[in-house]
Amino acid sequence: MLVAAAVCPCPPLLVPEVAAGAAPELAAARAACADALGVLAAARPDRLVVVGPAARGGRGPHAEGTPGSFRGFGVDLAVRLGRPGADPAGRELPPSLAVGAWLLESAGWSAAPVTGLGVGEAFPADGCLDTGRLIAAQPGRTALLVMGDGSACRSLKAPGYLDERAEAFDAGAARALGTADVAAVAALDEKLAYELRASGRAPWQVLAGAAESAALDGTPLYEDAPYGVGYVVAAWS
């Protein structure tokens, strides 16, 4: 049973050591993420699943204790998913889950065991929904930390350049996530999301599948598009 969820963006720039001199620019987003994690802890879950976008090598489940790092971003900073351990497959966390692990470590998370799930950005909506249903069907009280960004096409300097459709897409996604509108999240256009480089679409739809019978309320905590990328933070409880 899903009892709570937090939706957070996943840029490595959330990590101050990675952002360096630009760290203050995402201070409000970090604070909102901390508030969302507080909602998860208050729900007293039996387990937490961190879901985020991943390239091929990082897809699938990640056991508690799986390590990750930000060395690929020029920073010798290591993180770990929950309590010490190792991924039986010998993999490291994909960047989105490494950011999630960093958020949890920063918050001093100890409320429940933590596992991870990397999903492909092009994973079909039906598959995402089914994955969420399977997560919610497992015994006990489950919470989700859902990592993912909106469109990367909000400005001329954005990673995907400017696309006039991006602002409306992000506004609709933020509204759906901020109000825990499960049907609206499930209905997000996967083709448009892919064209707009919105990495959060698949993880958000995993959340929608998990929340179908949960009757959770949403609280919007942050929405902005620094660097031309849509970021949203919300809590469901």
CSV table of C-alpha atoms in Angstrom, one decimal:
chain,number,residue,atom,x,y,z
A,1,MET,CA,0.0,0.0,0.0
A,2,LEU,CA,1.3,3.4,-1.0
A,3,VAL,CA,1.2,5.8,2.0
A,4,ALA,CA,3.2,8.8,0.8
A,5,ALA,CA,5.4,10.0,-2.1
A,6,ALA,CA,7.8,12.8,-2.7
A,7,VAL,CA,8.4,14.2,-6.2
A,8,CYS,CA,11.8,15.8,-6.7
A,9,PRO,CA,14.0,17.0,-9.6
A,10,CYS,CA,17.2,15.1,-10.3
A,11,PRO,CA,19.9,17.5,-11.6
A,12,PRO,CA,23.3,16.8,-10.1
A,13,LEU,CA,23.4,20.5,-9.6
A,14,LEU,CA,21.2,19.9,-6.5
A,15,VAL,CA,24.4,18.7,-4.9
A,16,PRO,CA,26.2,21.8,-3.7
A,17,GLU,CA,29.6,20.3,-4.3
A,18,VAL,CA,28.7,19.7,-7.9
A,19,ALA,CA,27.1,23.2,-8.3
A,20,ALA,CA,30.1,24.9,-6.7
A,21,GLY,CA,29.6,28.7,-7.1
A,22,ALA,CA,26.1,28.2,-8.5
A,23,ALA,CA,24.9,26.3,-5.4
A,24,PRO,CA,22.7,29.2,-4.1
A,25,GLU,CA,20.7,29.2,-7.3
A,26,LEU,CA,18.9,25.9,-6.3
A,27,ALA,CA,18.7,26.6,-2.6
A,28,ALA,CA,15.0,26.9,-2.7
A,29,ALA,CA,14.7,23.6,-4.6
A,30,ARG,CA,16.8,21.8,-2.0
A,31,ALA,CA,14.7,23.2,0.8
A,32,ALA,CA,11.5,22.0,-0.9
A,33,CYS,CA,13.0,18.6,-1.4
A,34,ALA,CA,13.9,18.4,2.3
A,35,ASP,CA,10.3,19.3,3.2
A,36,ALA,CA,9.0,16.6,0.9
A,37,LEU,CA,11.2,14.0,2.5
A,38,GLY,CA,9.8,15.1,5.9
A,39,VAL,CA,6.4,14.1,4.6
A,40,LEU,CA,7.7,10.7,3.7
A,41,ALA,CA,9.2,10.2,7.2
A,42,ALA,CA,6.1,11.4,8.9
A,43,ALA,CA,4.1,8.6,7.0
A,44,ARG,CA,6.1,6.0,8.9
A,45,PRO,CA,6.6,3.7,5.9
A,46,ASP,CA,7.9,0.1,6.2
A,47,ARG,CA,10.1,0.7,3.1
A,48,LEU,CA,11.1,3.4,0.6
A,49,VAL,CA,11.6,3.0,-3.1
A,50,VAL,CA,13.5,5.6,-5.0
A,51,VAL,CA,12.4,5.7,-8.6
A,52,GLY,CA,14.3,7.7,-11.3
A,53,PRO,CA,15.2,7.8,-15.0
A,54,ALA,CA,18.2,5.7,-16.0
A,55,ALA,CA,20.1,4.8,-19.1
A,56,ARG,CA,20.4,1.1,-20.1
A,57,GLY,CA,23.1,0.1,-17.6
A,58,GLY,CA,21.3,1.6,-14.6
A,59,ARG,CA,17.8,0.3,-15.3
A,60,GLY,CA,16.0,-2.2,-13.0
A,61,PRO,CA,16.1,-2.7,-9.3
A,62,HIS,CA,19.0,-1.5,-7.0
A,63,ALA,CA,19.4,-3.2,-3.7
A,64,GLU,CA,19.8,-1.3,-0.4
A,65,GLY,CA,23.4,-0.2,0.0
A,66,THR,CA,24.1,0.2,-3.7
A,67,PRO,CA,26.8,2.9,-4.1
A,68,GLY,CA,26.8,5.9,-6.4
A,69,SER,CA,29.1,8.9,-7.0
A,70,PHE,CA,29.4,12.2,-8.7
A,71,ARG,CA,32.9,11.6,-10.1
A,72,GLY,CA,31.4,11.8,-13.6
A,73,PHE,CA,30.6,15.4,-12.8
A,74,GLY,CA,34.1,16.3,-11.6
A,75,VAL,CA,33.4,15.8,-7.8
A,76,ASP,CA,34.9,13.1,-5.7
A,77,LEU,CA,31.7,12.5,-3.7
A,78,ALA,CA,30.3,9.1,-3.0
A,79,VAL,CA,26.8,8.2,-1.8
A,80,ARG,CA,25.0,5.0,-0.9
A,81,LEU,CA,21.3,4.0,-1.1
A,82,GLY,CA,20.3,3.5,2.5
A,83,ARG,CA,22.3,1.3,4.8
A,84,PRO,CA,25.7,-0.2,3.8
A,85,GLY,CA,25.6,-3.1,1.4
A,86,ALA,CA,26.2,-3.7,-2.3
A,87,ASP,CA,24.2,-4.2,-5.4
A,88,PRO,CA,24.4,-8.0,-6.2
A,89,ALA,CA,24.9,-7.1,-9.9
A,90,GLY,CA,27.9,-5.0,-9.0
A,91,ARG,CA,26.4,-1.8,-10.5
A,92,GLU,CA,26.5,1.8,-9.4
A,93,LEU,CA,23.4,4.0,-9.1
A,94,PRO,CA,22.5,6.0,-12.1
A,95,PRO,CA,22.8,9.8,-11.6
A,96,SER,CA,19.1,10.3,-10.8
A,97,LEU,CA,19.2,7.7,-8.0
A,98,ALA,CA,22.5,9.1,-6.8
A,99,VAL,CA,20.9,12.5,-6.4
A,100,GLY,CA,18.0,10.8,-4.5
A,101,ALA,CA,20.6,9.0,-2.3
A,102,TRP,CA,22.3,12.3,-1.6
A,103,LEU,CA,18.9,13.9,-0.6
A,104,LEU,CA,18.2,11.1,1.8
A,105,GLU,CA,21.7,11.3,3.3
A,106,SER,CA,21.4,15.0,3.7
A,107,ALA,CA,18.1,14.5,5.5
A,108,GLY,CA,19.5,11.8,7.8
A,109,TRP,CA,17.0,9.3,6.5
A,110,SER,CA,16.5,6.4,8.9
A,111,ALA,CA,12.7,5.9,8.8
A,112,ALA,CA,12.8,2.7,6.6
A,113,PRO,CA,14.9,0.5,4.4
A,114,VAL,CA,15.6,2.0,1.0
A,115,THR,CA,15.8,0.3,-2.5
A,116,GLY,CA,16.0,1.9,-5.9
A,117,LEU,CA,14.4,1.4,-9.3
A,118,GLY,CA,15.8,2.9,-12.6
A,119,VAL,CA,13.4,3.2,-15.5
A,120,GLY,CA,14.1,4.1,-19.1
A,121,GLU,CA,13.0,7.5,-20.2
A,122,ALA,CA,11.2,5.9,-23.2
A,123,PHE,CA,9.5,3.2,-21.0
A,124,PRO,CA,5.8,3.1,-22.3
A,125,ALA,CA,3.2,4.5,-20.0
A,126,ASP,CA,1.3,1.2,-19.6
A,127,GLY,CA,4.5,-0.4,-18.4
A,128,CYS,CA,5.2,2.4,-16.0
A,129,LEU,CA,1.6,2.1,-14.5
A,130,ASP,CA,1.9,-1.7,-14.2
A,131,THR,CA,5.3,-1.3,-12.4
A,132,GLY,CA,3.8,1.1,-10.0
A,133,ARG,CA,0.9,-1.2,-9.3
A,134,LEU,CA,3.3,-4.0,-8.5
A,135,ILE,CA,5.2,-1.8,-6.1
A,136,ALA,CA,2.0,-0.8,-4.3
A,137,ALA,CA,0.8,-4.4,-4.1
A,138,GLN,CA,3.7,-5.6,-2.0
A,139,PRO,CA,3.0,-6.1,1.7
A,140,GLY,CA,3.4,-3.3,4.2
A,141,ARG,CA,3.4,0.5,4.0
A,142,THR,CA,5.4,1.8,1.0
A,143,ALA,CA,6.7,5.3,0.3
A,144,LEU,CA,8.1,6.5,-3.0
A,145,LEU,CA,10.8,9.1,-3.7
A,146,VAL,CA,10.3,9.9,-7.4
A,147,MET,CA,13.1,11.7,-9.1
A,148,GLY,CA,12.8,13.3,-12.5
A,149,ASP,CA,12.9,16.6,-14.4
A,150,GLY,CA,10.4,18.3,-16.7
A,151,SER,CA,11.2,19.5,-20.2
A,152,ALA,CA,14.7,20.6,-21.1
A,153,CYS,CA,13.5,23.0,-23.7
A,154,ARG,CA,12.4,26.1,-21.8
A,155,SER,CA,14.9,28.6,-23.1
A,156,LEU,CA,17.4,29.2,-25.9
A,157,LYS,CA,20.2,28.1,-23.6
A,158,ALA,CA,18.4,25.0,-22.4
A,159,PRO,CA,20.0,21.6,-23.1
A,160,GLY,CA,17.3,20.9,-25.7
A,161,TYR,CA,17.0,24.5,-27.0
A,162,LEU,CA,13.7,26.4,-26.9
A,163,ASP,CA,10.5,24.5,-27.8
A,164,GLU,CA,7.3,26.6,-27.5
A,165,ARG,CA,5.4,23.5,-26.3
A,166,ALA,CA,7.6,23.1,-23.2
A,167,GLU,CA,6.1,25.6,-20.9
A,168,ALA,CA,2.6,24.3,-21.3
A,169,PHE,CA,3.8,20.7,-20.8
A,170,ASP,CA,5.6,21.6,-17.6
A,171,ALA,CA,2.7,23.6,-16.3
A,172,GLY,CA,0.3,20.7,-16.8
A,173,ALA,CA,2.7,18.2,-15.2
A,174,ALA,CA,3.4,20.5,-12.3
A,175,ARG,CA,-0.4,21.0,-11.7
A,176,ALA,CA,-1.0,17.2,-11.9
A,177,LEU,CA,1.9,16.4,-9.5
A,178,GLY,CA,1.0,19.2,-7.1
A,179,THR,CA,-2.6,18.1,-6.7
A,180,ALA,CA,-1.9,14.3,-6.8
A,181,ASP,CA,-4.1,14.1,-9.9
A,182,VAL,CA,-3.4,10.4,-10.7
A,183,ALA,CA,-5.4,10.3,-13.9
A,184,ALA,CA,-3.7,13.5,-15.3
A,185,VAL,CA,-0.2,12.1,-14.5
A,186,ALA,CA,-1.1,8.8,-16.1
A,187,ALA,CA,-2.3,10.6,-19.2
A,188,LEU,CA,0.9,12.6,-19.8
A,189,ASP,CA,1.9,12.4,-23.5
A,190,GLU,CA,4.9,10.1,-23.6
A,191,LYS,CA,5.8,11.1,-27.2
A,192,LEU,CA,5.7,14.8,-26.4
A,193,ALA,CA,7.6,14.2,-23.1
A,194,TYR,CA,10.3,12.4,-25.1
A,195,GLU,CA,10.6,15.2,-27.7
A,196,LEU,CA,10.8,17.7,-24.9
A,197,ARG,CA,13.5,15.6,-23.1
A,198,ALA,CA,11.3,15.4,-19.9
A,199,SER,CA,13.1,12.7,-18.0
A,200,GLY,CA,10.5,12.6,-15.2
A,201,ARG,CA,7.6,11.3,-17.3
A,202,ALA,CA,8.3,7.6,-16.8
A,203,PRO,CA,9.0,7.8,-13.0
A,204,TRP,CA,6.0,10.1,-12.6
A,205,GLN,CA,3.8,7.5,-14.3
A,206,VAL,CA,5.2,4.7,-12.0
A,207,LEU,CA,4.0,6.9,-9.2
A,208,ALA,CA,0.6,7.2,-10.8
A,209,GLY,CA,0.3,3.4,-11.0
A,210,ALA,CA,1.3,3.0,-7.4
A,211,ALA,CA,-1.2,5.6,-6.3
A,212,GLU,CA,-4.3,4.5,-8.2
A,213,SER,CA,-6.1,3.2,-5.1
A,214,ALA,CA,-4.2,5.2,-2.4
A,215,ALA,CA,-6.4,8.4,-2.3
A,216,LEU,CA,-3.5,10.7,-1.5
A,217,ASP,CA,-3.6,14.5,-1.4
A,218,GLY,CA,-0.9,16.5,-3.1
A,219,THR,CA,1.0,19.6,-1.9
A,220,PRO,CA,3.0,21.7,-4.4
A,221,LEU,CA,6.2,22.8,-2.9
A,222,TYR,CA,8.3,24.2,-5.8
A,223,GLU,CA,8.1,24.9,-9.5
A,224,ASP,CA,10.7,26.7,-11.6
A,225,ALA,CA,12.8,26.4,-14.7
A,226,PRO,CA,16.4,27.4,-13.9
A,227,TYR,CA,18.8,26.6,-16.7
A,228,GLY,CA,15.9,26.1,-19.0
A,229,VAL,CA,14.8,22.8,-17.4
A,230,GLY,CA,11.5,22.4,-15.6
A,231,TYR,CA,11.8,21.4,-12.0
A,232,VAL,CA,8.9,20.5,-9.7
A,233,VAL,CA,8.8,19.4,-6.1
A,234,ALA,CA,5.6,18.0,-4.5
A,235,ALA,CA,4.5,15.8,-1.6
A,236,TRP,CA,1.7,13.3,-1.7
A,237,SER,CA,0.2,12.1,1.6
